[in-house]
Amino acid sequence: MEAILETKNINKYFMQPVKFHVLKDISIAINRGEFVSIMGKSGCGKSTLLYILSTMDTAYEGELYIEGELMSTKTRNDLARIRNEKIGFVFQFHYLLPEFTVLKNVMLPALKLGRESEAVIKAKAMNKLAILGVEEQAHKKASRISGGQKQRVSIARALINDPKIIMGDEPTGNLDSKNSENVFNILRDLSDQFGLSLLVVTHDTEFAKKTDRIIEMGDGMVF
Amino acid sequence: MSRFKLILDISKTHLVSKFKQTAVAALGVTFGIGAYIIMMSFMTGLNGLLDGLVLNRTPHVQVYNKTDPTVVQPIHRYRADSSDAHYIHSIKPKVRLERIHNAIPILAELKQQDKVMGATPQATCKVFYLAGSNKLNGIVNGIEVDEEIRLFNFKDYIVEGDVTGIKRRKNSILLGAGIAKKLSLQVGDRVQVMSTSGATFSLIIAGLYQSGLAEVDDVQSFVDLKMAQQILGAGSNYISRIHVKLEDIEEAVPMSKTIKDLYDVEALDIKTANAQFDTGSDIRTMISYAVSITLLIVAGFGIYNILNMFIYEKMNDIAILKATGFTGSDVKWIFITQAMFIGLIGGALGIVLGYGVSVLIDNTPFETEALPTVTTFPINYDPAFYIMGVVFAVVSTFMAGYLPARKAQKIDPVEIIRGQ
Ligand SMILES: Nc1ncnc2c1ncn2[C@@H]1O[C@H](COP(=O)(O)OP(=O)(O)O)[C@@H](O)[C@H]1O
Ligand SMILES: [Mg+2]
């Protein structure tokens, strides 16, 4: 099995307000096409780990490999490029640019990547919105749609550059049970139909049970 | 889509969504640039007007007789090879005539020079003006009126009557307006003029002369050169001053030196004669720059403030952009572009405002006795002010935008996302 993402002995400390060892010797691997969930008590370091895995946080010790490439030797601009191209991120809160249309929100990462023409990107974005069942919202402003819809739009955005892996930090944590079931089913489908690799932090045991593998965390360590 | 187009597109969306703040910031720039253009146009217009007045009426070089004491005293010549120091106390200038020696050949030679546009002779006599029992002292200048008109715009200062009257009728006078007022005289009346030797002449007033300077207008009158020589009881070679106008004013200093070296006369150039005047112009220009720059700095702070606020409001956007692969430099340029947009729009409106108000001032009536040739406020429409205005707007908004944009560049997306 080929690892799309792998860590070796990742340690992280917070210095403020007191020195605090938040992640301890984290060594995990996510394989291509795998749907993995991370579970653990609140405050055990799940979000912190995810920020490191997503390359946004660079203040850690240890090694992070994405598609076999070591991340700690990369410059900030290289990392931005890698996030843009290979990683889709879904946040707990619906992080969309409120003044832009839904469609534009989905298009922006692809426009930044600049691999295709604007017309192609637009068609692709419409297609992703259709996969998530929110294509009728495409021309509305992002601030004018409901919470569940926003979360689906941000999944569409995460998909736009056909990333190697999608990460989610409690993507259903802020939704009612109906909407969260909906979003979970979509993620499950993406994994089954398109062979997407997924790494999702969740509190929801029901949710986690339906994933391929559960990583249990506690007190900064992986059990 | 190119990086530039993408950044422009994002900036535009941000600006449009914050239309009110954008408009306020742009208006700050508009007023700054507008005020700068108005100040500079008006101040330099005023400087130009005053310069013009002085340049029009002041000869580039004035030639007159020396009255200084001789530098080389006889003792210096007599004991030139001795090493003794010679002290002579209380040297006084010797009595000299007011007339320039050999004035007519000098005048002819000056007129022939290529650099000289023209030269006019003058004969100055001190007189008393008499009307009834009133007696005022003053000065009558004998002039060649046609040349004075051609070279020194003499005609502009004749406020009533006919300037060429003194040429057509020898015993007529262009009387100072202040004198006419004090003696209750009008054009066509007669005025008695008494020379220092006691001879009186009855002259017809052909016109009134008003320079705008009261102390001049209260004493100064003009007659034909020959009439002045007659009042002085002198011959036709009596000339007390020669006024020279050059093709190029910059030649005034070397020219006056040449004249001094060549002839036994004193020559005063316009630069030396009007040194204080230049200082006045410089100070006016300096003040306008100081005020304009202050206004632009205030406008710059306005932009800085509003951009800081924008960035504070857009923290989430910045975090999302960075999380989805935009670089810090992309984010920085998104905000600098917004600042430059504000600067360009504000600057363009500032130019319109500056031009509009300038036209308004240009058409405002402004009549004053001191400046008989001026009817409206002077404005200088130098395109350099407009170009400078745009450059100022762009540069100052760039600098005002740069610091907040740098802050946006450095924002750590993790901190923002975790903060939710
Ligand atoms: N910026 C920070 N500075 C200091 N401590 C932090 C900071 N961010 C998080 N922590 C602490 O690190 C621990 C792990 O946080 P987090 O990764 O958000 O937990 P989880 O997502 O598992 O709930 C918590 O105890 C939290 O208080
Ligand atoms: Mg968390």
XYZ file of C-alpha atoms and ligand atoms in Angstrom:
671
model
C 0.000 0.000 0.000
C 1.280 3.413 -0.964
C 1.201 6.134 1.683
C -0.098 9.464 0.454
C 0.731 11.089 3.757
C 3.125 9.938 6.404
C 4.576 11.348 9.625
C 7.587 10.228 11.615
C 7.927 11.195 15.262
C 6.177 14.527 15.105
C 6.479 16.509 18.326
C 5.072 19.911 19.005
C 5.324 22.247 21.960
C 3.399 25.370 22.848
C 5.571 27.861 24.685
C 2.758 30.179 25.794
C 1.484 30.539 28.472
C 3.654 27.691 29.831
C 5.714 25.119 27.956
C 3.291 22.375 26.952
C 4.075 19.203 24.998
C 0.940 19.012 22.868
C 1.931 16.322 20.326
C 4.108 13.408 21.315
C 5.890 11.190 18.772
C 3.071 11.066 16.262
C 3.831 8.502 13.559
C 0.918 7.753 11.254
C 0.348 6.959 7.575
C -2.673 7.459 5.327
C -2.820 5.277 2.229
C -4.146 6.216 -1.187
C -7.926 5.862 -1.334
C -8.272 5.388 2.419
C -10.968 7.137 4.485
C -9.515 7.662 7.950
C -11.073 9.336 10.953
C -9.298 10.738 13.982
C -11.087 10.579 17.332
C -10.179 11.752 20.754
C -11.182 13.912 23.669
C -11.471 17.640 23.240
C -8.104 19.268 23.768
C -6.024 16.199 22.984
C -4.343 17.839 20.004
C -6.369 16.720 16.977
C -6.690 20.164 15.404
C -3.068 20.926 16.122
C -2.030 17.762 14.317
C -4.263 18.519 11.365
C -2.783 22.000 10.940
C 0.667 20.425 10.775
C -0.472 17.776 8.298
C -2.031 20.448 6.108
C 1.375 22.284 5.962
C -0.118 25.475 7.443
C 1.762 25.018 10.718
C 5.507 24.618 10.271
C 6.622 24.954 13.899
C 7.136 21.304 14.815
C 9.809 18.637 15.180
C 9.842 15.440 13.164
C 9.145 14.555 9.567
C 6.097 14.984 7.376
C 5.954 13.356 3.951
C 3.311 14.062 1.341
C 3.537 11.663 -1.619
C 6.963 10.749 -0.306
C 8.257 14.334 -0.324
C 9.676 15.755 2.881
C 7.848 18.956 3.799
C 10.271 20.493 6.310
C 12.752 21.423 3.577
C 10.169 23.395 1.600
C 9.843 27.176 1.543
C 6.590 28.882 2.529
C 5.766 29.495 -1.122
C 6.412 25.825 -1.983
C 4.054 24.828 0.824
C 1.373 27.230 -0.439
C 1.690 25.583 -3.834
C 1.399 22.102 -2.296
C -1.711 23.119 -0.319
C -3.160 24.575 -3.470
C -2.468 21.540 -5.612
C -2.597 18.495 -3.368
C -4.612 19.230 -0.263
C -8.272 20.086 0.162
C -9.226 21.416 3.573
C -12.701 21.517 5.106
C -13.066 23.495 8.310
C -15.522 23.121 11.152
C -16.909 26.567 10.497
C -18.024 27.415 7.019
C -15.063 29.311 5.785
C -16.164 30.959 2.559
C -15.323 34.423 1.259
C -18.631 36.149 2.050
C -18.525 38.814 -0.669
C -17.842 36.417 -3.501
C -20.389 34.219 -5.249
C -20.548 30.547 -4.353
C -19.157 29.744 -7.789
C -16.238 32.158 -7.397
C -15.403 30.682 -3.995
C -15.093 27.261 -5.570
C -13.118 28.606 -8.541
C -10.517 30.648 -6.606
C -8.051 27.834 -5.707
C -8.088 26.667 -9.337
C -7.611 30.201 -10.625
C -4.638 30.467 -8.283
C -3.234 27.170 -9.583
C -3.660 28.497 -13.127
C -3.529 25.084 -14.767
C -6.662 25.544 -16.850
C -8.489 28.354 -18.586
C -11.139 30.282 -16.720
C -13.918 28.733 -18.799
C -12.738 25.200 -18.028
C -12.422 26.025 -14.341
C -15.929 27.448 -14.311
C -17.369 24.302 -15.887
C -15.426 22.162 -13.434
C -16.642 24.209 -10.466
C -20.245 23.850 -11.640
C -19.677 20.111 -11.907
C -18.310 19.913 -8.329
C -21.247 21.954 -7.062
C -23.576 19.540 -8.854
C -21.860 16.536 -7.223
C -22.598 18.140 -3.861
C -26.127 19.082 -4.900
C -25.776 22.833 -4.525
C -25.493 23.929 -8.152
C -28.610 26.109 -7.908
C -26.794 28.253 -5.358
C -23.864 28.924 -7.718
C -24.594 32.560 -8.446
C -25.678 33.562 -4.954
C -23.350 35.377 -2.663
C -21.655 33.019 -0.227
C -23.089 34.928 2.728
C -26.650 34.249 1.493
C -26.816 30.462 1.823
C -27.533 28.170 4.769
C -24.931 26.514 7.019
C -25.366 23.038 5.506
C -25.088 24.472 2.023
C -21.966 26.407 2.975
C -20.297 23.227 4.200
C -21.095 21.481 0.930
C -19.717 24.425 -1.012
C -16.503 24.264 0.969
C -16.221 20.559 0.138
C -16.717 21.459 -3.524
C -13.937 24.021 -3.136
C -11.691 21.408 -1.519
C -12.292 19.168 -4.551
C -11.692 21.749 -7.278
C -7.997 20.998 -7.944
C -8.475 17.207 -7.708
C -6.330 16.991 -4.557
C -4.458 13.950 -3.335
C -6.096 14.132 0.059
C -8.937 15.956 1.755
C -8.635 16.914 5.402
C -11.529 17.951 7.565
C -11.537 19.326 11.097
C -14.908 18.332 12.502
C -16.607 19.201 9.206
C -19.993 18.201 10.595
C -19.426 19.551 14.080
C -21.435 22.660 13.483
C -24.353 21.108 11.644
C -27.629 19.564 12.838
C -27.869 15.747 12.688
C -29.682 15.674 9.360
C -27.163 17.921 7.660
C -24.218 16.169 9.239
C -25.446 12.791 8.034
C -25.800 14.319 4.614
C -22.273 15.698 4.558
C -20.881 12.428 5.889
C -22.619 10.453 3.147
C -21.147 12.765 0.562
C -17.643 12.189 1.920
C -18.254 8.434 1.995
C -19.413 8.568 -1.651
C -16.372 10.569 -2.712
C -14.167 7.946 -1.159
C -16.055 5.027 -2.715
C -16.708 6.476 -6.157
C -13.594 8.563 -6.839
C -11.065 6.735 -4.669
C -10.289 9.936 -2.774
C -8.078 9.831 0.319
C -9.736 11.434 3.335
C -8.575 12.309 6.824
C -11.347 13.628 9.059
C -11.378 14.618 12.704
C -14.686 13.866 14.336
C -16.453 13.522 17.667
C -19.220 11.464 16.221
C -18.738 7.717 16.937
C -21.451 6.682 14.461
C -19.681 8.687 11.827
C -16.280 7.251 12.668
C -17.503 3.649 12.593
C -18.413 4.025 8.905
C -14.854 5.067 7.949
C -12.143 2.619 6.848
C -9.936 3.176 9.892
C -10.092 5.099 13.163
C -7.016 6.744 14.701
C -7.564 7.134 18.450
C -5.779 10.033 20.100
C -5.412 10.945 23.741
C -3.194 13.394 25.548
C -1.127 14.210 22.445
C -0.447 10.594 21.594
C -1.801 8.067 19.100
C -3.015 4.842 20.741
C -6.065 33.820 -15.505
C -2.780 35.548 -14.782
C -1.716 36.213 -11.224
C -2.153 39.946 -11.775
C -5.680 39.558 -13.117
C -6.654 37.262 -10.265
C -5.315 39.717 -7.657
C -7.081 42.586 -9.401
C -10.301 40.597 -9.456
C -10.193 39.804 -5.734
C -9.253 43.415 -4.869
C -12.139 44.751 -6.913
C -14.642 42.509 -5.149
C -13.312 43.642 -1.768
C -13.484 47.319 -2.704
C -16.958 47.138 -4.181
C -18.264 45.366 -1.082
C -16.786 48.153 1.073
C -17.951 50.951 -1.142
C -18.517 53.506 1.600
C -15.108 53.176 3.244
C -13.460 53.086 -0.178
C -15.237 56.292 -1.145
C -14.224 58.028 2.095
C -10.582 57.047 1.662
C -10.619 58.106 -1.987
C -12.189 61.448 -1.064
C -9.329 62.039 1.369
C -6.913 61.636 -1.522
C -9.138 63.772 -3.741
C -9.021 66.669 -1.310
C -5.285 66.264 -0.766
C -4.441 66.251 -4.463
C -7.078 68.858 -5.313
C -5.763 71.226 -2.662
C -2.218 70.627 -3.836
C -3.095 71.533 -7.419
C -5.122 74.572 -6.393
C -2.416 75.839 -4.047
C 0.367 75.395 -6.564
C -1.609 76.833 -9.501
C -2.673 79.866 -7.515
C 0.607 80.500 -5.717
C 2.784 80.144 -8.790
C 0.216 82.137 -10.762
C 0.567 84.886 -8.201
C 4.351 84.614 -8.277
C 4.259 84.813 -12.061
C 2.058 87.886 -11.931
C 4.303 89.668 -9.433
C 7.428 88.574 -11.292
C 5.835 89.871 -14.470
C 5.084 93.211 -12.857
C 8.629 93.624 -11.683
C 10.197 92.292 -14.848
C 7.978 94.492 -16.977
C 8.856 97.701 -15.257
C 12.378 97.063 -14.050
C 15.193 97.387 -16.561
C 17.529 94.400 -16.754
C 20.475 96.740 -16.320
C 20.352 100.323 -15.063
C 23.285 102.519 -16.006
C 23.987 105.703 -14.032
C 26.885 107.744 -12.826
C 29.207 106.626 -10.101
C 28.923 108.404 -6.806
C 31.206 106.129 -4.770
C 34.544 107.479 -3.577
C 37.479 106.496 -5.740
C 39.000 103.244 -4.554
C 42.540 104.000 -5.674
C 43.525 107.231 -3.955
C 46.473 109.356 -5.214
C 48.717 108.218 -2.370
C 48.381 104.645 -3.602
C 49.592 105.597 -7.014
C 52.386 107.826 -5.758
C 53.872 105.330 -3.302
C 52.791 102.172 -5.065
C 56.138 100.363 -4.624
C 56.524 101.185 -0.927
C 55.678 98.504 1.575
C 54.143 101.018 4.002
C 50.442 100.799 4.783
C 48.483 103.928 3.859
C 45.548 104.943 5.994
C 43.328 107.717 4.771
C 40.474 108.707 7.066
C 37.133 110.101 6.077
C 37.257 109.623 2.334
C 34.358 111.490 0.686
C 33.173 111.055 -2.868
C 34.110 113.947 -5.063
C 31.397 116.119 -6.515
C 30.155 114.673 -9.729
C 27.519 115.584 -12.192
C 24.415 113.457 -12.271
C 24.688 113.150 -16.020
C 26.476 110.208 -17.573
C 29.627 111.291 -19.332
C 29.515 110.493 -23.050
C 25.988 109.119 -22.682
C 25.005 109.370 -26.326
C 27.862 107.243 -27.730
C 27.400 104.740 -24.893
C 23.693 104.514 -25.691
C 24.406 104.024 -29.374
C 26.931 101.295 -28.631
C 24.600 99.480 -26.254
C 21.791 99.508 -28.781
C 24.033 97.836 -31.333
C 24.850 94.874 -29.120
C 23.186 91.571 -30.130
C 22.205 90.706 -26.594
C 20.444 94.018 -26.067
C 16.788 94.279 -27.002
C 16.796 97.994 -26.452
C 18.090 100.835 -24.311
C 16.352 104.027 -23.320
C 17.821 107.289 -22.060
C 16.298 109.157 -19.144
C 16.896 112.591 -17.725
C 15.805 113.001 -14.137
C 15.037 116.383 -12.611
C 13.884 117.297 -9.134
C 10.985 119.739 -9.268
C 8.149 121.358 -7.345
C 4.615 120.872 -8.607
C 2.601 124.073 -8.165
C -1.144 124.490 -8.354
C -2.599 127.609 -6.783
C -0.812 128.014 -3.467
C 0.045 124.287 -3.171
C 3.608 123.222 -3.642
C 4.674 119.536 -3.769
C 8.146 118.311 -4.409
C 8.729 115.503 -6.786
C 10.639 114.108 -9.705
C 10.075 114.477 -13.412
C 11.651 111.917 -15.713
C 12.340 112.749 -19.294
C 11.781 109.677 -21.463
C 11.560 108.494 -25.050
C 8.000 107.326 -24.706
C 7.845 104.995 -27.742
C 10.829 102.972 -26.550
C 9.508 102.883 -22.972
C 6.243 101.456 -24.281
C 8.015 98.882 -26.429
C 10.501 97.736 -23.810
C 8.913 98.323 -20.420
C 5.142 98.209 -21.038
C 4.939 101.822 -19.993
C 1.469 102.107 -21.510
C -0.003 99.776 -18.856
C 0.574 102.364 -16.161
C -1.189 105.267 -17.840
C -4.659 105.006 -16.330
C -6.180 108.081 -17.962
C -5.441 110.193 -20.990
C -3.102 109.491 -23.878
C 0.381 108.084 -23.360
C 1.851 109.457 -26.579
C 0.557 112.969 -25.775
C 3.931 114.031 -24.388
C 5.594 113.182 -27.670
C 3.088 115.042 -29.807
C 3.056 118.149 -27.680
C 6.335 118.961 -26.050
C 4.996 120.957 -23.106
C 2.749 118.244 -21.757
C 3.189 115.849 -18.873
C 2.059 112.406 -17.656
C 1.332 113.326 -14.066
C 1.577 110.886 -11.141
C -1.935 109.905 -10.044
C -1.174 110.758 -6.401
C -0.031 114.252 -7.342
C -3.113 114.820 -9.472
C -5.300 113.813 -6.573
C -3.527 116.035 -4.058
C -3.626 119.020 -6.361
C -7.155 118.280 -7.645
C -5.981 118.171 -11.224
C -7.433 116.311 -14.207
C -6.359 115.383 -17.697
C -6.375 118.542 -19.810
C -5.615 120.862 -16.852
C -2.343 122.712 -16.529
C 0.239 122.146 -13.815
C 3.124 124.496 -12.994
C 6.479 122.756 -12.626
C 9.365 124.651 -10.985
C 12.925 123.468 -11.461
C 15.565 123.652 -8.716
C 17.012 126.681 -10.466
C 13.678 128.488 -10.049
C 12.441 128.445 -13.638
C 8.751 127.521 -13.942
C 7.102 125.718 -16.802
C 3.379 125.430 -17.442
C 2.615 121.900 -18.658
C -0.640 120.403 -19.945
C -1.615 117.122 -18.313
C -1.738 114.557 -21.148
C -2.438 111.618 -18.890
C -2.199 110.145 -15.410
C 0.479 107.662 -14.388
C -0.244 105.016 -11.763
C 2.320 102.367 -10.887
C 0.409 100.973 -7.936
C 3.041 102.039 -5.423
C 1.703 105.123 -3.598
C 5.104 106.546 -2.743
C 6.008 106.522 -6.431
C 2.697 107.878 -7.672
C 2.898 110.756 -5.193
C 6.131 112.154 -6.636
C 6.819 110.747 -10.083
C 5.791 112.256 -13.419
C 7.006 111.852 -16.994
C 7.713 114.264 -19.785
C 9.454 113.990 -23.112
C 13.258 113.727 -22.855
C 13.750 117.102 -24.553
C 11.327 118.779 -22.181
C 13.236 117.391 -19.203
C 16.510 118.633 -20.610
C 14.880 122.032 -21.017
C 13.664 122.040 -17.398
C 17.213 121.183 -16.338
C 18.565 123.929 -18.535
C 20.863 121.361 -20.116
C 21.718 120.371 -23.652
C 20.440 117.421 -25.648
C 23.378 115.278 -24.466
C 22.273 115.445 -20.822
C 21.238 111.903 -19.880
C 21.259 110.777 -16.253
C 20.247 107.146 -16.638
C 20.193 104.511 -19.314
C 17.774 101.587 -18.932
C 18.751 98.451 -20.789
C 16.510 95.533 -21.672
C 18.246 92.334 -22.742
C 17.035 89.515 -24.970
C 17.712 87.112 -22.090
C 17.337 88.174 -18.470
C 19.958 85.641 -17.405
C 22.573 87.799 -19.135
C 21.882 90.706 -16.776
C 24.700 90.015 -14.310
C 27.541 89.510 -16.837
C 26.221 92.360 -18.961
C 26.204 94.839 -16.094
C 29.759 93.810 -15.257
C 30.857 94.351 -18.863
C 29.247 97.806 -18.901
C 30.961 98.717 -15.642
C 34.326 97.553 -16.945
C 33.952 99.199 -20.327
C 32.667 102.641 -19.344
C 33.256 104.840 -16.362
C 29.753 104.273 -14.990
C 27.822 102.307 -12.373
C 25.572 99.474 -13.636
C 22.960 97.696 -11.543
C 21.515 94.385 -12.691
C 17.962 93.220 -11.984
C 19.064 90.260 -9.839
C 20.833 92.522 -7.378
C 18.094 95.141 -7.523
C 15.350 92.607 -6.721
C 17.064 90.195 -4.387
C 14.379 90.574 -1.708
C 11.697 89.961 -4.268
C 13.067 86.508 -5.113
C 13.070 85.632 -1.418
C 9.361 86.464 -1.261
C 8.604 84.157 -4.193
C 10.653 81.376 -2.664
C 8.848 81.636 0.650
C 5.441 81.570 -1.038
C 6.454 78.460 -2.990
C 7.783 76.843 0.173
C 4.568 77.506 2.065
C 2.464 76.021 -0.702
C 4.626 72.905 -0.720
C 4.446 72.610 3.076
C 0.644 72.889 3.089
C 0.227 70.492 0.156
C 2.511 67.887 1.641
C 0.688 68.132 4.962
C -2.611 67.531 3.182
C -1.183 64.545 1.334
C 0.212 63.072 4.531
C -3.186 63.418 6.179
C -4.750 61.681 3.182
C -2.063 58.991 3.464
C -2.929 58.386 7.108
C -6.588 58.097 6.097
C -5.721 55.339 3.653
C -3.471 53.648 6.184
C -6.261 53.631 8.739
C -8.939 52.363 6.425
C -6.692 49.674 5.025
C -5.796 48.551 8.518
C -9.505 48.289 9.231
C -10.103 46.392 5.959
C -7.449 43.879 6.907
C -8.868 43.463 10.381
C -12.303 42.788 8.901
C -10.846 40.457 6.300
C -8.849 38.230 8.685
C -11.015 35.234 7.795
C -10.655 35.867 4.088
C -6.900 36.079 4.487
C -6.839 32.793 6.416
C -8.988 31.040 3.798
C -6.906 32.349 0.912
C -3.726 31.181 2.587
C -5.208 27.797 3.563
C -6.272 27.200 -0.041
C -2.850 27.968 -1.486
C -2.484 31.718 -1.929
C 0.982 32.893 -0.893
C 1.716 35.693 1.558
C 2.887 37.805 -1.346
C -0.450 37.245 -3.166
C -2.281 38.476 -0.089
C 0.034 41.467 0.256
C -0.552 42.491 -3.328
C -4.306 42.096 -2.955
C -4.245 44.835 -0.317
C -1.645 47.037 -2.009
C -3.770 46.890 -5.142
C -6.738 48.078 -3.121
C -4.712 50.999 -1.764
C -3.507 51.920 -5.246
C -7.061 51.730 -6.570
C -8.114 54.193 -3.890
C -5.116 56.380 -4.743
C -5.775 56.373 -8.479
C -9.493 57.051 -8.219
C -8.951 59.683 -5.534
C -6.103 61.206 -7.518
C -8.128 61.360 -10.731
C -11.005 63.058 -8.922
C -8.467 65.350 -7.244
C -7.247 66.483 -10.652
C -10.798 67.198 -11.746
C -11.431 69.083 -8.491
C -8.134 70.976 -8.757
C -8.784 71.968 -12.354
C -12.398 72.940 -11.646
C -11.549 75.182 -8.712
C -8.610 76.673 -10.624
C -10.938 77.672 -13.460
C -13.315 79.130 -10.886
C -10.551 81.196 -9.271
C -9.273 82.206 -12.692
C -12.666 83.719 -13.451
C -13.158 85.445 -10.122
C -12.901 89.208 -10.589
C -9.957 90.699 -8.736
C -9.485 94.382 -9.209
C -7.098 96.439 -7.191
C -5.608 99.867 -7.638
C -2.190 98.452 -7.022
C -2.369 96.231 -10.084
C -4.085 98.177 -12.856
C -3.494 95.486 -15.502
C -5.068 92.650 -13.515
C -8.796 91.885 -13.653
C -9.029 88.303 -12.314
C -6.965 86.144 -9.973
C -3.942 84.675 -11.696
C -3.720 80.892 -12.195
C -0.843 78.902 -13.569
C -2.120 75.855 -15.502
C 1.245 74.110 -15.580
C 0.626 70.409 -16.448
C 3.568 69.548 -14.164
C 1.310 70.119 -11.116
C -1.225 67.644 -12.449
C 1.420 65.040 -13.224
C 2.991 65.577 -9.802
C -0.464 65.231 -8.243
C -0.981 61.794 -9.783
C 2.540 60.707 -8.876
C 2.008 61.911 -5.306
C -1.324 60.076 -5.094
C 0.123 56.802 -6.340
C 3.294 56.972 -4.268
C 1.595 58.031 -1.041
C -1.177 55.441 -1.332
C 1.370 52.777 -2.136
C 3.292 53.635 1.013
C 0.140 53.927 3.114
C -1.046 50.573 1.773
C 2.279 48.813 2.012
C 2.535 48.624 5.812
C -0.924 47.135 6.464
C -0.464 44.833 3.464
C 2.797 43.578 4.927
C 0.898 42.782 8.091
C -1.637 40.798 6.061
C 1.204 38.951 4.374
C 2.487 37.778 7.756
C -0.833 36.730 9.261
C -0.667 33.105 10.407
C -3.805 31.350 9.103
C -3.631 28.738 11.867
C -4.120 31.398 14.515
C -7.201 32.735 12.763
C -8.724 29.315 12.149
C -8.019 28.151 15.687
C -9.508 31.370 17.070
C -12.977 30.500 15.763
N -1.932 28.659 20.394
C -1.921 27.876 21.496
N -1.120 28.186 22.534
C -1.102 27.397 23.638
N -1.852 26.301 23.772
C -2.689 25.942 22.768
C -2.764 26.725 21.582
N -3.655 26.134 20.761
C -4.122 25.069 21.393
N -3.551 24.937 22.590
C -3.765 23.851 23.532
O -3.322 22.664 22.915
C -4.194 21.595 23.237
C -4.685 20.936 21.963
O -5.558 21.793 21.268
P -6.339 21.337 19.978
O -5.390 20.762 19.015
O -7.164 22.467 19.484
O -7.285 20.218 20.564
P -8.499 19.454 19.897
O -8.632 19.929 18.499
O -8.110 18.045 19.979
O -9.688 19.763 20.717
C -5.311 22.178 24.091
O -5.019 21.899 25.441
C -5.246 23.646 23.860
O -5.611 24.379 24.985
Mg -10.177 20.964 17.536
